[in-house]
XYZ file of C-alpha atoms in Angstrom:
514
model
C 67.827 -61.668 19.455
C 71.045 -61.670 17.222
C 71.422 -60.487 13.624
C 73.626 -61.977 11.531
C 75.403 -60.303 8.621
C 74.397 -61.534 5.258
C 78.544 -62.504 4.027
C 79.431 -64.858 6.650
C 78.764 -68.071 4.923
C 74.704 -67.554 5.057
C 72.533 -70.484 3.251
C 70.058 -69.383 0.601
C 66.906 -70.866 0.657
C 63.976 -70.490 -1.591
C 60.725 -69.430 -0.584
C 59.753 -72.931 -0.857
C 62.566 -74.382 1.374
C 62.149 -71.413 3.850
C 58.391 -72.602 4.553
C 59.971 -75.993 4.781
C 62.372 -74.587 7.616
C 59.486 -72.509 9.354
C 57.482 -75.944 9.550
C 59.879 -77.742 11.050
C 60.990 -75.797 13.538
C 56.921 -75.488 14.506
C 55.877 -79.805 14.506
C 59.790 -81.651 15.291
C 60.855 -78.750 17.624
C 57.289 -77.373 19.527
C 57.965 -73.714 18.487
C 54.829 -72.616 18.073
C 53.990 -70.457 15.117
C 52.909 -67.671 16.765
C 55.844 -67.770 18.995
C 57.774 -67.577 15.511
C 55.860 -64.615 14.759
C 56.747 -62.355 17.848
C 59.749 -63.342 17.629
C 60.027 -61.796 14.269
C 58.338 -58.615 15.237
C 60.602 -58.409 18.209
C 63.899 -58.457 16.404
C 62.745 -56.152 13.394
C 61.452 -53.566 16.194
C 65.028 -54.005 17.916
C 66.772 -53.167 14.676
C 64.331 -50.062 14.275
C 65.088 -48.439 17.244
C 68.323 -49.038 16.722
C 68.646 -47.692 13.397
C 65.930 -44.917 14.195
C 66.303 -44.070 17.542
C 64.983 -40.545 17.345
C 61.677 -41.829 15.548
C 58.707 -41.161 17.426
C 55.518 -42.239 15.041
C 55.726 -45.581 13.008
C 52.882 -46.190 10.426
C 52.878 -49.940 9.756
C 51.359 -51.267 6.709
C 49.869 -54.437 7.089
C 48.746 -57.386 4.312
C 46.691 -60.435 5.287
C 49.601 -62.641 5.604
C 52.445 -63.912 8.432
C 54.530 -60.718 7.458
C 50.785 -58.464 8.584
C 51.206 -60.076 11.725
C 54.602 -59.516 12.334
C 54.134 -55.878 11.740
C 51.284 -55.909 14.508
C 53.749 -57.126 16.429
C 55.988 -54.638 16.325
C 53.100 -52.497 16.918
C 52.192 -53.294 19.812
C 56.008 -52.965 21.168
C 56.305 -49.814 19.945
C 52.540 -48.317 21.425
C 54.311 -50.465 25.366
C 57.275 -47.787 24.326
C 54.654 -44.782 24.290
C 54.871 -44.497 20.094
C 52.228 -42.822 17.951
C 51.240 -45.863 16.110
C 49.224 -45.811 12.496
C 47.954 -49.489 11.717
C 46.376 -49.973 8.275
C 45.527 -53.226 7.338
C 45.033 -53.287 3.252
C 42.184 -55.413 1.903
C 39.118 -53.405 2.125
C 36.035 -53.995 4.588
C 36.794 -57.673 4.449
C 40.053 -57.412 5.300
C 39.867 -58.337 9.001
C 37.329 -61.155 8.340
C 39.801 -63.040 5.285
C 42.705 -63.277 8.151
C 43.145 -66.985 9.517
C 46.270 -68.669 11.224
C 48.800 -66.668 13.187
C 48.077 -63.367 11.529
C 44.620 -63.290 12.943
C 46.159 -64.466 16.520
C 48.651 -61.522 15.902
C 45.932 -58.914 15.227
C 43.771 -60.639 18.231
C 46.802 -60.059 20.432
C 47.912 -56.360 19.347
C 44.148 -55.197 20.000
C 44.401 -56.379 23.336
C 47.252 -54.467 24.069
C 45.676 -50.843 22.582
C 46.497 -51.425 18.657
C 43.873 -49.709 16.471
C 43.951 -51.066 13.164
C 42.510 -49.076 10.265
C 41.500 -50.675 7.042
C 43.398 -48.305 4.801
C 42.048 -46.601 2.167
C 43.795 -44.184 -0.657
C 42.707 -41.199 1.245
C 44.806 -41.560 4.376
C 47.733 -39.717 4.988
C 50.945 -41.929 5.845
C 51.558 -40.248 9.244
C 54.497 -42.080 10.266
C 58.155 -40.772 10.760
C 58.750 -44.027 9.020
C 56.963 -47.141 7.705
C 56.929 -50.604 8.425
C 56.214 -52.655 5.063
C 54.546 -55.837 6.339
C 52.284 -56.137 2.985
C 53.155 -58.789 0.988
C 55.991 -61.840 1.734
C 57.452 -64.654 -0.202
C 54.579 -66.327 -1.092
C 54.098 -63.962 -3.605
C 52.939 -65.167 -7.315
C 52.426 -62.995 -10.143
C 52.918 -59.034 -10.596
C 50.989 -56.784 -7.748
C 48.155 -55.565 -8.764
C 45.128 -53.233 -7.265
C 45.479 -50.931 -3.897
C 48.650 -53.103 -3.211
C 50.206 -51.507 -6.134
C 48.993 -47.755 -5.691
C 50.142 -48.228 -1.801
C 53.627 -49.228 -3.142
C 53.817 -46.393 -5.534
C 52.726 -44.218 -2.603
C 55.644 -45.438 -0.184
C 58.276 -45.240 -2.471
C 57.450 -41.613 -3.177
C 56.892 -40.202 0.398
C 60.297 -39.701 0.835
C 60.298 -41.772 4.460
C 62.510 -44.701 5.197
C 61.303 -48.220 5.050
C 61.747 -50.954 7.492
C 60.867 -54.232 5.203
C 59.957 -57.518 7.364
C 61.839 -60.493 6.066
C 61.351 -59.058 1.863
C 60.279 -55.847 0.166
C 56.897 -56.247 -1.033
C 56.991 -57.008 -4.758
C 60.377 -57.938 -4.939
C 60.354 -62.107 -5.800
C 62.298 -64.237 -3.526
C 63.941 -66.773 -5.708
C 65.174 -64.531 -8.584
C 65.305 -60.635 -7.129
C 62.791 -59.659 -9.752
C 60.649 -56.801 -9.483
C 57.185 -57.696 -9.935
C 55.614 -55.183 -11.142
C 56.385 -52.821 -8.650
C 58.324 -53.573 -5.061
C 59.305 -51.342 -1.932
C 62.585 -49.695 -1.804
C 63.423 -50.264 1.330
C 66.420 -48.685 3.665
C 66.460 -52.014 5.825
C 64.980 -55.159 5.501
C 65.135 -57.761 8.387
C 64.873 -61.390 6.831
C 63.516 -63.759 8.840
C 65.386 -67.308 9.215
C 66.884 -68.037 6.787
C 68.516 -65.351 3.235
C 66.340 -65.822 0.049
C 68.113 -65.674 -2.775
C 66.038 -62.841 -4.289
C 67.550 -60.132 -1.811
C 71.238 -60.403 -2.662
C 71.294 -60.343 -6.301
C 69.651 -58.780 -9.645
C 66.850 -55.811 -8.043
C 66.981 -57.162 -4.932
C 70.017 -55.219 -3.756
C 68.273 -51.950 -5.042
C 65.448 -52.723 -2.747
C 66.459 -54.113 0.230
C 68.829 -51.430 1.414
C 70.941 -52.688 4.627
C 70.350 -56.186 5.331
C 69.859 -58.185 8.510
C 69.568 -62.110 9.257
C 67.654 -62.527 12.184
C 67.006 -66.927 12.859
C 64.655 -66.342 14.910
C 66.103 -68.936 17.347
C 65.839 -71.545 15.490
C 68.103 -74.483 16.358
C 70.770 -75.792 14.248
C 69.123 -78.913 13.598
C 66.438 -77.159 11.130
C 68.845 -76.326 9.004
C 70.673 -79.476 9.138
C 67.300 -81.006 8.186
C 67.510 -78.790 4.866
C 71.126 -78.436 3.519
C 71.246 -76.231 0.586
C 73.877 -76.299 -1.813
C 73.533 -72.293 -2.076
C 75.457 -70.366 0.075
C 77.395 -66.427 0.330
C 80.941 -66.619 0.489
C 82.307 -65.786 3.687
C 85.710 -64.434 4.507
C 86.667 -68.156 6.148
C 86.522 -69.313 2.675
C 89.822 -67.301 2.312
C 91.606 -68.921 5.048
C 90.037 -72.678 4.193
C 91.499 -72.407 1.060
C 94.534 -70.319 0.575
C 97.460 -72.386 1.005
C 100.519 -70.967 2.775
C 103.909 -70.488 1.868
C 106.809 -72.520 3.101
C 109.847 -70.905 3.287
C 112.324 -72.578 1.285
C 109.474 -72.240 -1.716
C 110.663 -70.962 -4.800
C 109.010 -69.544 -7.567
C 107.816 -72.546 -9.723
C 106.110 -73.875 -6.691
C 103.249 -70.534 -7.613
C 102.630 -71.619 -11.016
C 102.996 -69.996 -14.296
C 99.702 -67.656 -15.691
C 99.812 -67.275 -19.412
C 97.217 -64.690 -20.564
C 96.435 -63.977 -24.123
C 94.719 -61.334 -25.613
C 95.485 -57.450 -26.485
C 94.632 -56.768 -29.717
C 94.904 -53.730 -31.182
C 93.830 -50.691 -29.188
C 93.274 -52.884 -26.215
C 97.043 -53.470 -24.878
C 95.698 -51.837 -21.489
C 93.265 -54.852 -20.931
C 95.716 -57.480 -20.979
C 98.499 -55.187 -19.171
C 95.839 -54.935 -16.235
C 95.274 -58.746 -16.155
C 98.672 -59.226 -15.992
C 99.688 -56.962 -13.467
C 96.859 -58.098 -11.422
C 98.263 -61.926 -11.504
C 101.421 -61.126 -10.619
C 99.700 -59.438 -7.496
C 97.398 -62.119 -6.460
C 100.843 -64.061 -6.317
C 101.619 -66.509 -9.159
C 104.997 -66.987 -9.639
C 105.635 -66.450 -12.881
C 103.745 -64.213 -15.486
C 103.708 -64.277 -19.074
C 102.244 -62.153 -21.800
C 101.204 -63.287 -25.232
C 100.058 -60.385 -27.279
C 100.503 -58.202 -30.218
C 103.700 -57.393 -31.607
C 103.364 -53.479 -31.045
C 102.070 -53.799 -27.421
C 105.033 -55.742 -26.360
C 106.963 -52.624 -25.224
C 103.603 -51.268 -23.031
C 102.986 -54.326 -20.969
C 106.840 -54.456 -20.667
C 106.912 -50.832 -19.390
C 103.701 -51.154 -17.339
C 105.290 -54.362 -15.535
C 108.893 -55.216 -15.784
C 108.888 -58.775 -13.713
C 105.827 -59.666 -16.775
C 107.296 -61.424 -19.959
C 105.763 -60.095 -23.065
C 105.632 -62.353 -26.278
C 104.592 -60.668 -29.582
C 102.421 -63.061 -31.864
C 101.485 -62.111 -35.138
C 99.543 -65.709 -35.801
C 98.067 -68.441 -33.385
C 100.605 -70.598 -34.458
C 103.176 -68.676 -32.814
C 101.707 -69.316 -29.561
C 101.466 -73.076 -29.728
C 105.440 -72.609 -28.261
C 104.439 -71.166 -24.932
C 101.524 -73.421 -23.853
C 104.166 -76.026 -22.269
C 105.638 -73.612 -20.000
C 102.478 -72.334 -18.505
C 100.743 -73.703 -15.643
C 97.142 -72.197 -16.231
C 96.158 -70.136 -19.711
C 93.564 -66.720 -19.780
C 92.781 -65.662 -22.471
C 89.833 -62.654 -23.284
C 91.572 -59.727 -22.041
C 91.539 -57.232 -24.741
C 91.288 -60.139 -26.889
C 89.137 -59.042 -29.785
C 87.451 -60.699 -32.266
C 89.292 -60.830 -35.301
C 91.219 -63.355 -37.311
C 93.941 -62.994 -35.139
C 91.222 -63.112 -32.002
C 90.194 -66.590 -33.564
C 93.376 -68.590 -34.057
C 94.341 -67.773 -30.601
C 91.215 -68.933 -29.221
C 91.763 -71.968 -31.389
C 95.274 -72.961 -30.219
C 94.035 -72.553 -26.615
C 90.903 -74.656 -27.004
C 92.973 -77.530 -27.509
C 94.581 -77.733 -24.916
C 94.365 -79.601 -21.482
C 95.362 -77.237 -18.795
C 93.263 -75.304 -16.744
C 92.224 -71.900 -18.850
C 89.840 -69.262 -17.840
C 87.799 -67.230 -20.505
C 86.855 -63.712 -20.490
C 85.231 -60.809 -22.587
C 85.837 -61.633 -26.590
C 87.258 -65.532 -25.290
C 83.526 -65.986 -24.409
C 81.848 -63.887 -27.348
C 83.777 -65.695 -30.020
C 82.976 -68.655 -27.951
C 79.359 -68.153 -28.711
C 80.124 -67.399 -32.486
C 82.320 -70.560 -33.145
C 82.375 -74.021 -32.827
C 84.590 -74.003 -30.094
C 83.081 -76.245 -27.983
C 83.421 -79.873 -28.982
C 82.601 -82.846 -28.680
C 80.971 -81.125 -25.638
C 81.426 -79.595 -21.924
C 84.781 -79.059 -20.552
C 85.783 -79.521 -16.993
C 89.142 -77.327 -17.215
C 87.763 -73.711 -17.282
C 86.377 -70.801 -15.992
C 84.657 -68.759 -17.926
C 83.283 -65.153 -16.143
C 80.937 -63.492 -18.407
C 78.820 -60.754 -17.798
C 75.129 -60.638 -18.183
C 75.682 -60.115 -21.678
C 78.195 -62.296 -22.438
C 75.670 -64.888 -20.729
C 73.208 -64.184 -23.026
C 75.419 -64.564 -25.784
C 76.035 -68.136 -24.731
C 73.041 -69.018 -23.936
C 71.403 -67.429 -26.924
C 68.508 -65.668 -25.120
C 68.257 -61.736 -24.031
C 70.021 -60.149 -21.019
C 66.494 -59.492 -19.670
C 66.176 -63.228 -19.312
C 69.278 -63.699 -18.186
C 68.765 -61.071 -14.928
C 65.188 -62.174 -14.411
C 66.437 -65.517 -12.976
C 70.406 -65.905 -12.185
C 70.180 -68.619 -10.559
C 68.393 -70.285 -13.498
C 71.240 -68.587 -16.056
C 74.431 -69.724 -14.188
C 73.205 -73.294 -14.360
C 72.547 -73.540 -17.505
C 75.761 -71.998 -18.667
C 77.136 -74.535 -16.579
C 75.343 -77.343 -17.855
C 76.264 -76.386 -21.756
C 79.680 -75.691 -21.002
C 80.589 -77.284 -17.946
C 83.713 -76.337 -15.732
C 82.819 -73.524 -13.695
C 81.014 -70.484 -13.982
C 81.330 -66.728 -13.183
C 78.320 -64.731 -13.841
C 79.271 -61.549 -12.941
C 76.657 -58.964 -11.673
C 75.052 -57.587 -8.536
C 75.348 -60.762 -6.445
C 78.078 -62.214 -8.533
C 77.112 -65.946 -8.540
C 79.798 -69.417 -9.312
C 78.565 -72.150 -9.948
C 80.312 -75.939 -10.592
C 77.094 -78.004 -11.119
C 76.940 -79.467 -7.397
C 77.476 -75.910 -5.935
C 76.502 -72.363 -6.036
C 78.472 -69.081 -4.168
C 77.161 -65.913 -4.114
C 79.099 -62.650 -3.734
C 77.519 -60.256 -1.226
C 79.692 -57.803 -1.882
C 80.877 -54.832 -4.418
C 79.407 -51.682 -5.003
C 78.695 -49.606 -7.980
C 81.247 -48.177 -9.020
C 82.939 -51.640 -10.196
C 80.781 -50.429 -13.284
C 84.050 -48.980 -15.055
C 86.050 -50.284 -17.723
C 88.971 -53.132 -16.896
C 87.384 -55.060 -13.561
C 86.965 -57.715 -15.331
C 90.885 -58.139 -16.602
C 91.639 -57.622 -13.550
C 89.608 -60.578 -11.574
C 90.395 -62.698 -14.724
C 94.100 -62.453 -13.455
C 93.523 -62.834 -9.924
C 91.634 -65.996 -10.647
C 94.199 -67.383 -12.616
C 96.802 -66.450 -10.313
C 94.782 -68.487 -7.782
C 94.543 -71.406 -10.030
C 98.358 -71.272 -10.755
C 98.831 -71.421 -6.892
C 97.261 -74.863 -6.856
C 93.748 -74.043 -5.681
C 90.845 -75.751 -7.513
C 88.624 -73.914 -10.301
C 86.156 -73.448 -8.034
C 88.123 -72.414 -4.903
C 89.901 -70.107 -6.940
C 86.650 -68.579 -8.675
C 85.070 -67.960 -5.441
C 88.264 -66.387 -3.348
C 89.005 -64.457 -6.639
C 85.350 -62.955 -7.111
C 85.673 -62.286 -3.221
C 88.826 -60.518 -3.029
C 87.834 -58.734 -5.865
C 84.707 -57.329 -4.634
C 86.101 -56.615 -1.191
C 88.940 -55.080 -2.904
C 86.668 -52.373 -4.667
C 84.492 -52.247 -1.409
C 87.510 -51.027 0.721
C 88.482 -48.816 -1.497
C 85.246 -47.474 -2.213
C 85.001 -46.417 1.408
C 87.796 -44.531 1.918
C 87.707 -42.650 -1.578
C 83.933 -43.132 -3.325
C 82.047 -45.510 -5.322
C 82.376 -42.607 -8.469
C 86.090 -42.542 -10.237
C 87.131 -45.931 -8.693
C 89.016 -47.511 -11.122
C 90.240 -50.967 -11.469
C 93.716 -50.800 -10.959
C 93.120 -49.257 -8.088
C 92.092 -52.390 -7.231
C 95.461 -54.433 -7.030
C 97.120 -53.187 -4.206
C 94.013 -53.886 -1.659
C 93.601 -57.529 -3.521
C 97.262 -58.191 -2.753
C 96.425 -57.245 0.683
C 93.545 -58.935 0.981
C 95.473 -62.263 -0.145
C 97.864 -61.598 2.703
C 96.120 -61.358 5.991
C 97.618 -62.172 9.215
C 94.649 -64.253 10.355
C 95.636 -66.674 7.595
C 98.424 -67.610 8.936
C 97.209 -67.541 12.576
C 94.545 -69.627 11.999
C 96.917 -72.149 10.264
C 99.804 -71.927 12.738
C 97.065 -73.277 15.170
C 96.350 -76.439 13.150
C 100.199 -77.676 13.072
């Protein structure tokens, strides 16, 4: 049985589509259901012991569904391994009579082999060193209600760790939101296929570490199903990164223009700057206000710095650049607005950040209608700003958000976030990676230059959205690791990012192809 880690190039699947998988396999490739579902509770026991080797009493917690049966499953492997087992079935007296299909084979098949299963009831005590969550699974619709929900309540507060088969109970597969209450698990072992539910919005809260296991199922399943929804993977890196000849110069990198820095905010657009010249463009200019001039001069000396006192001033510098970003410490004054103006109209690729994207949902900046030459990378609240709805709409389904922003604006789309997600209209990438402590001022100036340093490089919008969001987050992950997730700041950022864009394997794996 093989896990596989959630970042390397995973498809997401709905709850829907994953049914759609788990039927296929069972009537075009004769893997019979049940065969599915010891499978399942083979692989999650595996990854107990190995994450709990020293545990010797599991109480597993089981609902009338497929993920019930996979939990009986895993106790009857661990009662073979001479482990106090606890098996409660919720659902009162009828609980045992309601179960049909493979979860009433399962609990057939466990009580031959010495399971005793309970029908639980508020008064027993959870006697396990740890418990197995096998109570509710994808199918889920609507908030939890009744014993389900006091049993949840009751898990998350007894302090033990939580193995969660293929989802947290509660926690909805499509969107990551919380239905009324959902299992905070330490692992959860996802069966198949990755729903999109457990990599972004609550979903990373509750999943804790997370493990792929296929189950064996071949290739041609999948194939079957292709799903435009995928996690970036590292490979994505060295697919799209192009490499450097040697007698290249530097107007063969491109030529980032960012705007923005109004007053008080000459550290935003310094950062952005600093990070593009980093990521690699070849050239890096600075439009900004007069007074900040000598700080993003002093902060980066290979950076040229324009003062602009008026949006017509800038019209000058749009010829020379290869891609424009704009939103850094932009603002939104008058000042804020004419740049924004002078930038709209032009045709080169631009990305839009911060105030770019709030005066963008102020304005009527957006005509006759969608653009295919940006990037724009808002934040949850940005998003809502577009899309003129509340950030609790926005996080409840981010799937749902990043297309429409997509669909009203067009080019391609950031939304930033746990489980960062890009979007082009034929494609979405998620970002499995980051940590909390991105949640300080000046990450986003900082992946607004890296992605325009990507752009000016000659990758796509969408290749460089997706490498830029990646390097970003690994970035802050690396760093987080050797020094903690609490003071991380973003410039300490740019040194791993220009590391990151320079790995060996790059060029190995295209020295291979010549």
């Amino acid at each position: 049985m093989s896990f596989c880690p959630p970042i390397e190039d995973s498809g997401l699947y709905s709850a829907i589509q994953t049914r759609q998988l788990d039927r296929c396999a069972i009537e075009q490739h004769a893997i019979a259901g049940f065969e599915l579902m010891k499978r399942a509770g083979r692989g999650a026991y595996r990854a107990l012991r190995q994450r709990w080797p020293e545990a010797t009493r599991l109480t597993l917690l089981c609902g009338g569904g497929n993920n019930g049966g996979d939990a009986l499953v895993i106790a009857a492997m661990a009662l073979e391994q001479q482990l106090e087992v606890q098996v409660l079935l919720l659902g009162g007296a009828s609980a045992r009579v309601a179960l049909t299909g493979e979860a009433l084979e399962a609990l057939r098949w466990a009580e031959s082999r010495g399971v005793r299963v309970e029908t639980y009831s508020h008064e027993q005590p959870l006697r396990g060193d740890l418990i197995v969550d096998g109570l509710l699974g994808t199918g889920l619709k609507g908030a939890v209600r009744g014993d389900c929900l006091e049993l949840i309540k009751r898990i998350n507060s007894s302090g033990k760790p939580v193995l969660a088969l293929d989802i947290p109970s509660g926690l909805c597969a499509d969107t990551g939101s919380i239905q009324g209450v959902a299992v905070r698990a330490a692992l959860t072992v996802s069966f198949i296929a990755l729903k999109p539910g457990l990599l972004t919005h609550e979903g990373v809260n509750c999943c804790g570490e997370l493990l792929l296991d296929r189950l064996g199922v071949p290739d041609a399943v999948f194939a079957a199903f292709p799903t435009q929804r995928r996690v970036i993977g590292t490979q994505h890196r060295q697919q799209t990164l192009p490499r450097r000849l040697r007698a290249a110069h530097k107007g063969n990198f491109g030529h980032v223009l960012l705007v923005g820095g109004d007053r008080g905010m000459a550290g935003a657009i310094a950062m952005a700057s600093d990070a593009a010249l980093r990521a690699g463009a070849g050239l890096v200019s600075v439009a900004t206000r007069p007074g900040h001039v000598n700080l993003v001069t002093a902060n980066r000396l290979e950076v040229m710095s324009h003062g602009l006192s008026s949006g017509q001033e800038l019209e000058p510098l749009l010829p020379r650049a290869t891609v424009v970003a704009i939103g850094p410490g932009l603002g939104q004054s008058v000042w804020s607005g004419q740049l924004l103006r002078v930038v709209q109209d032009t045709t080169m690729a631009l990305i839009l950040d911060a105030d770019a994207l709030n005066l963008l949902s102020q304005g009527p900046w957006l005509e006759p209608g969608p653009r295919a030459n940006w990037v724009l990378t808002p934040h949850p609240g940005e998003a809502a700003r577009l899309l003129g709805c509340s950030v609790a709409q926005i996080q409840a389904d981010r799937f749902k958000a990043v297309n429409q922003l997509q669909q009203r604006y067009g080019g391609v789309v950031v939304l930033k976030g746990a489980g960062t997600l890009i979007a082009d209209g034929e494609q979405i990438r998620l970002c499995a990676r980051g940590n909390p402590g991105m949640a300080s001022g000046g990450m986003g100036d900082v992946l607004t230059g890296v992605i325009a340093a990507l752009v000016a490089q000659g990758l796509s919008l969408f290749d460089a959205a997706v490498t830029g969001v990646d390097v970003h987050a690994d970035a802050a992950d690396r760093v987080a690791q050797r020094m903690g997730e609490r003071g991380l700041a973003a410039t300490d950022l740019i040194p791993e990012i220009r590391h990151l864009l320079n790995p060996e394997q790059i060029w190995a794996a295209v020295d291979s192809t010549d």
